[in-house]
Amino acid sequence: MANVSFSEDQFSSEDEKITDEDAIEGVTLLMSDEASIWWISVKEEVTTWANVLKILRTTFAPKRPAYK
């Protein structure tokens, strides 16, 4: 099972005053198992911290059920 151990509230590149490049580089440290392998395969496509959050949500966040 993939493991990504952070949330948007825990880590914001703006709050920490770090560049997107440094934040993106550090994402690897927050992942383990299949998530680390997955990140290696997609990290070249990601250019901003907003992209990181979007791709992580799309890939790992629980899917919301359809509204009834």
GROMACS .gro file of N, CA and C in nm:
model
  204
    1MET      N    1   0.084  -0.118   0.000
    1MET     CA    2   0.000   0.000   0.000
    1MET      C    3   0.089   0.125   0.000
    2ALA      N    4   0.052   0.222  -0.079
    2ALA     CA    5   0.128   0.347  -0.088
    2ALA      C    6   0.108   0.430   0.038
    3ASN      N    7   0.211   0.501   0.073
    3ASN     CA    8   0.203   0.583   0.193
    3ASN      C    9   0.258   0.722   0.165
    4VAL      N   10   0.171   0.821   0.179
    4VAL     CA   11   0.210   0.962   0.168
    4VAL      C   12   0.174   1.025   0.301
    5SER      N   13   0.274   1.079   0.371
    5SER     CA   14   0.250   1.118   0.510
    5SER      C   15   0.248   1.269   0.533
    6PHE      N   16   0.161   1.340   0.463
    6PHE     CA   17   0.143   1.482   0.492
    6PHE      C   18   0.011   1.530   0.436
    7SER      N   19  -0.031   1.645   0.485
    7SER     CA   20  -0.151   1.709   0.433
    7SER      C   21  -0.115   1.852   0.395
    8GLU      N   22  -0.202   1.916   0.321
    8GLU     CA   23  -0.178   2.056   0.283
    8GLU      C   24  -0.158   2.144   0.406
    9ASP      N   25  -0.235   2.118   0.511
    9ASP     CA   26  -0.225   2.199   0.632
    9ASP      C   27  -0.090   2.183   0.701
   10GLN      N   28  -0.030   2.066   0.690
   10GLN     CA   29   0.099   2.041   0.754
   10GLN      C   30   0.212   2.114   0.684
   11PHE      N   31   0.202   2.128   0.553
   11PHE     CA   32   0.316   2.177   0.478
   11PHE      C   33   0.270   2.267   0.365
   12SER      N   34   0.308   2.391   0.372
   12SER     CA   35   0.279   2.487   0.267
   12SER      C   36   0.408   2.556   0.229
   13SER      N   37   0.445   2.550   0.103
   13SER     CA   38   0.572   2.611   0.062
   13SER      C   39   0.570   2.762   0.087
   14GLU      N   40   0.454   2.825   0.080
   14GLU     CA   41   0.445   2.968   0.107
   14GLU      C   42   0.468   2.997   0.255
   15ASP      N   43   0.407   2.918   0.342
   15ASP     CA   44   0.424   2.938   0.486
   15ASP      C   45   0.569   2.919   0.529
   16GLU      N   46   0.636   2.825   0.469
   16GLU     CA   47   0.773   2.792   0.508
   16GLU      C   48   0.876   2.879   0.436
   17LYS      N   49   0.832   2.963   0.344
   17LYS     CA   50   0.922   3.052   0.269
   17LYS      C   51   1.030   2.975   0.193
   18ILE      N   52   0.989   2.866   0.130
   18ILE     CA   53   1.083   2.792   0.046
   18ILE      C   54   1.033   2.794  -0.097
   19THR      N   55   1.123   2.773  -0.188
   19THR     CA   56   1.087   2.776  -0.329
   19THR      C   57   1.009   2.650  -0.366
   20ASP      N   58   0.933   2.659  -0.475
   20ASP     CA   59   0.864   2.541  -0.526
   20ASP      C   60   0.964   2.430  -0.555
   21GLU      N   61   1.078   2.466  -0.613
   21GLU     CA   62   1.178   2.364  -0.647
   21GLU      C   63   1.225   2.288  -0.524
   22ASP      N   64   1.252   2.361  -0.415
   22ASP     CA   65   1.296   2.294  -0.292
   22ASP      C   66   1.184   2.210  -0.231
   23ALA      N   67   1.062   2.262  -0.235
   23ALA     CA   68   0.948   2.187  -0.181
   23ALA      C   69   0.926   2.059  -0.261
   24ILE      N   70   0.934   2.069  -0.393
   24ILE     CA   71   0.916   1.952  -0.478
   24ILE      C   72   1.026   1.849  -0.451
   25GLU      N   73   1.148   1.895  -0.437
   25GLU     CA   74   1.259   1.804  -0.408
   25GLU      C   75   1.238   1.732  -0.275
   26GLY      N   76   1.181   1.801  -0.177
   26GLY     CA   77   1.160   1.743  -0.045
   26GLY      C   78   1.044   1.646  -0.036
   27VAL      N   79   0.955   1.646  -0.132
   27VAL     CA   80   0.839   1.557  -0.129
   27VAL      C   81   0.882   1.412  -0.116
   28THR      N   82   0.990   1.376  -0.178
   28THR     CA   83   1.039   1.238  -0.173
   28THR      C   84   1.057   1.190  -0.030
   29LEU      N   85   1.097   1.278   0.060
   29LEU     CA   86   1.120   1.240   0.199
   29LEU      C   87   0.990   1.207   0.273
   30LEU      N   88   0.878   1.250   0.218
   30LEU     CA   89   0.749   1.229   0.283
   30LEU      C   90   0.676   1.106   0.232
   31MET      N   91   0.739   1.031   0.143
   31MET     CA   92   0.674   0.916   0.082
   31MET      C   93   0.750   0.788   0.114
   32SER      N   94   0.676   0.677   0.111
   32SER     CA   95   0.740   0.547   0.128
   32SER      C   96   0.669   0.445   0.040
   33ASP      N   97   0.730   0.330   0.030
   33ASP     CA   98   0.674   0.217  -0.043
   33ASP      C   99   0.641   0.255  -0.188
   34GLU      N  100   0.522   0.215  -0.234
   34GLU     CA  101   0.482   0.240  -0.372
   34GLU      C  102   0.473   0.388  -0.406
   35ALA      N  103   0.443   0.471  -0.307
   35ALA     CA  104   0.434   0.615  -0.333
   35ALA      C  105   0.569   0.671  -0.378
   36SER      N  106   0.677   0.623  -0.318
   36SER     CA  107   0.811   0.668  -0.359
   36SER      C  108   0.841   0.629  -0.503
   37ILE      N  109   0.807   0.507  -0.537
   37ILE     CA  110   0.830   0.458  -0.674
   37ILE      C  111   0.745   0.538  -0.772
   38TRP      N  112   0.619   0.560  -0.737
   38TRP     CA  113   0.529   0.638  -0.821
   38TRP      C  114   0.587   0.779  -0.842
   39TRP      N  115   0.634   0.843  -0.734
   39TRP     CA  116   0.685   0.980  -0.743
   39TRP      C  117   0.803   0.988  -0.840
   40ILE      N  118   0.893   0.892  -0.833
   40ILE     CA  119   1.008   0.890  -0.924
   40ILE      C  120   0.961   0.892  -1.069
   41SER      N  121   0.851   0.824  -1.097
   41SER     CA  122   0.802   0.816  -1.235
   41SER      C  123   0.731   0.943  -1.283
   42VAL      N  124   0.686   1.028  -1.191
   42VAL     CA  125   0.609   1.147  -1.232
   42VAL      C  126   0.676   1.280  -1.199
   43LYS      N  127   0.782   1.280  -1.118
   43LYS     CA  128   0.836   1.406  -1.067
   43LYS      C  129   0.887   1.500  -1.175
   44GLU      N  130   0.931   1.448  -1.289
   44GLU     CA  131   0.980   1.534  -1.396
   44GLU      C  132   0.867   1.617  -1.459
   45GLU      N  133   0.743   1.571  -1.445
   45GLU     CA  134   0.628   1.642  -1.503
   45GLU      C  135   0.579   1.756  -1.413
   46VAL      N  136   0.621   1.758  -1.289
   46VAL     CA  137   0.571   1.853  -1.189
   46VAL      C  138   0.665   1.973  -1.181
   47THR      N  139   0.607   2.094  -1.194
   47THR     CA  140   0.690   2.215  -1.195
   47THR      C  141   0.657   2.313  -1.083
   48THR      N  142   0.542   2.298  -1.019
   48THR     CA  143   0.504   2.389  -0.911
   48THR      C  144   0.448   2.310  -0.793
   49TRP      N  145   0.447   2.374  -0.677
   49TRP     CA  146   0.391   2.308  -0.559
   49TRP      C  147   0.242   2.282  -0.578
   50ALA      N  148   0.172   2.372  -0.645
   50ALA     CA  149   0.030   2.351  -0.674
   50ALA      C  150   0.011   2.224  -0.758
   51ASN      N  151   0.102   2.199  -0.853
   51ASN     CA  152   0.096   2.076  -0.932
   51ASN      C  153   0.116   1.953  -0.845
   52VAL      N  154   0.208   1.962  -0.748
   52VAL     CA  155   0.233   1.850  -0.657
   52VAL      C  156   0.104   1.816  -0.583
   53LEU      N  157   0.041   1.916  -0.525
   53LEU     CA  158  -0.082   1.892  -0.449
   53LEU      C  159  -0.191   1.834  -0.537
   54LYS      N  160  -0.204   1.886  -0.658
   54LYS     CA  161  -0.308   1.836  -0.750
   54LYS      C  162  -0.285   1.690  -0.786
   55ILE      N  163  -0.162   1.656  -0.823
   55ILE     CA  164  -0.135   1.518  -0.865
   55ILE      C  165  -0.144   1.421  -0.747
   56LEU      N  166  -0.105   1.466  -0.628
   56LEU     CA  167  -0.119   1.380  -0.510
   56LEU      C  168  -0.266   1.355  -0.478
   57ARG      N  169  -0.348   1.461  -0.484
   57ARG     CA  170  -0.492   1.444  -0.460
   57ARG      C  171  -0.553   1.348  -0.561
   58THR      N  172  -0.521   1.370  -0.687
   58THR     CA  173  -0.577   1.287  -0.793
   58THR      C  174  -0.540   1.141  -0.776
   59THR      N  175  -0.417   1.117  -0.734
   59THR     CA  176  -0.366   0.980  -0.726
   59THR      C  177  -0.400   0.911  -0.595
   60PHE      N  178  -0.391   0.981  -0.482
   60PHE     CA  179  -0.398   0.914  -0.353
   60PHE      C  180  -0.518   0.950  -0.265
   61ALA      N  181  -0.583   1.061  -0.289
   61ALA     CA  182  -0.695   1.099  -0.202
   61ALA      C  183  -0.813   1.006  -0.224
   62PRO      N  184  -0.887   0.978  -0.118
   62PRO     CA  185  -1.007   0.895  -0.135
   62PRO      C  186  -1.103   0.961  -0.233
   63LYS      N  187  -1.164   0.881  -0.314
   63LYS     CA  188  -1.261   0.932  -0.412
   63LYS      C  189  -1.393   0.960  -0.342
   64ARG      N  190  -1.451   1.074  -0.374
   64ARG     CA  191  -1.581   1.109  -0.317
   64ARG      C  192  -1.690   1.033  -0.391
   65PRO      N  193  -1.788   0.984  -0.317
   65PRO     CA  194  -1.899   0.917  -0.386
   65PRO      C  195  -1.981   1.018  -0.466
   66ALA      N  196  -2.046   0.969  -0.569
   66ALA     CA  197  -2.131   1.055  -0.650
   66ALA      C  198  -2.244   1.111  -0.564
   67TYR      N  199  -2.279   1.236  -0.589
   67TYR     CA  200  -2.387   1.299  -0.515
   67TYR      C  201  -2.518   1.234  -0.554
   68LYS      N  202  -2.601   1.204  -0.455
   68LYS     CA  203  -2.731   1.142  -0.484
   68LYS      C  204  -2.842   1.237  -0.452
   0.00000   0.00000   0.00000
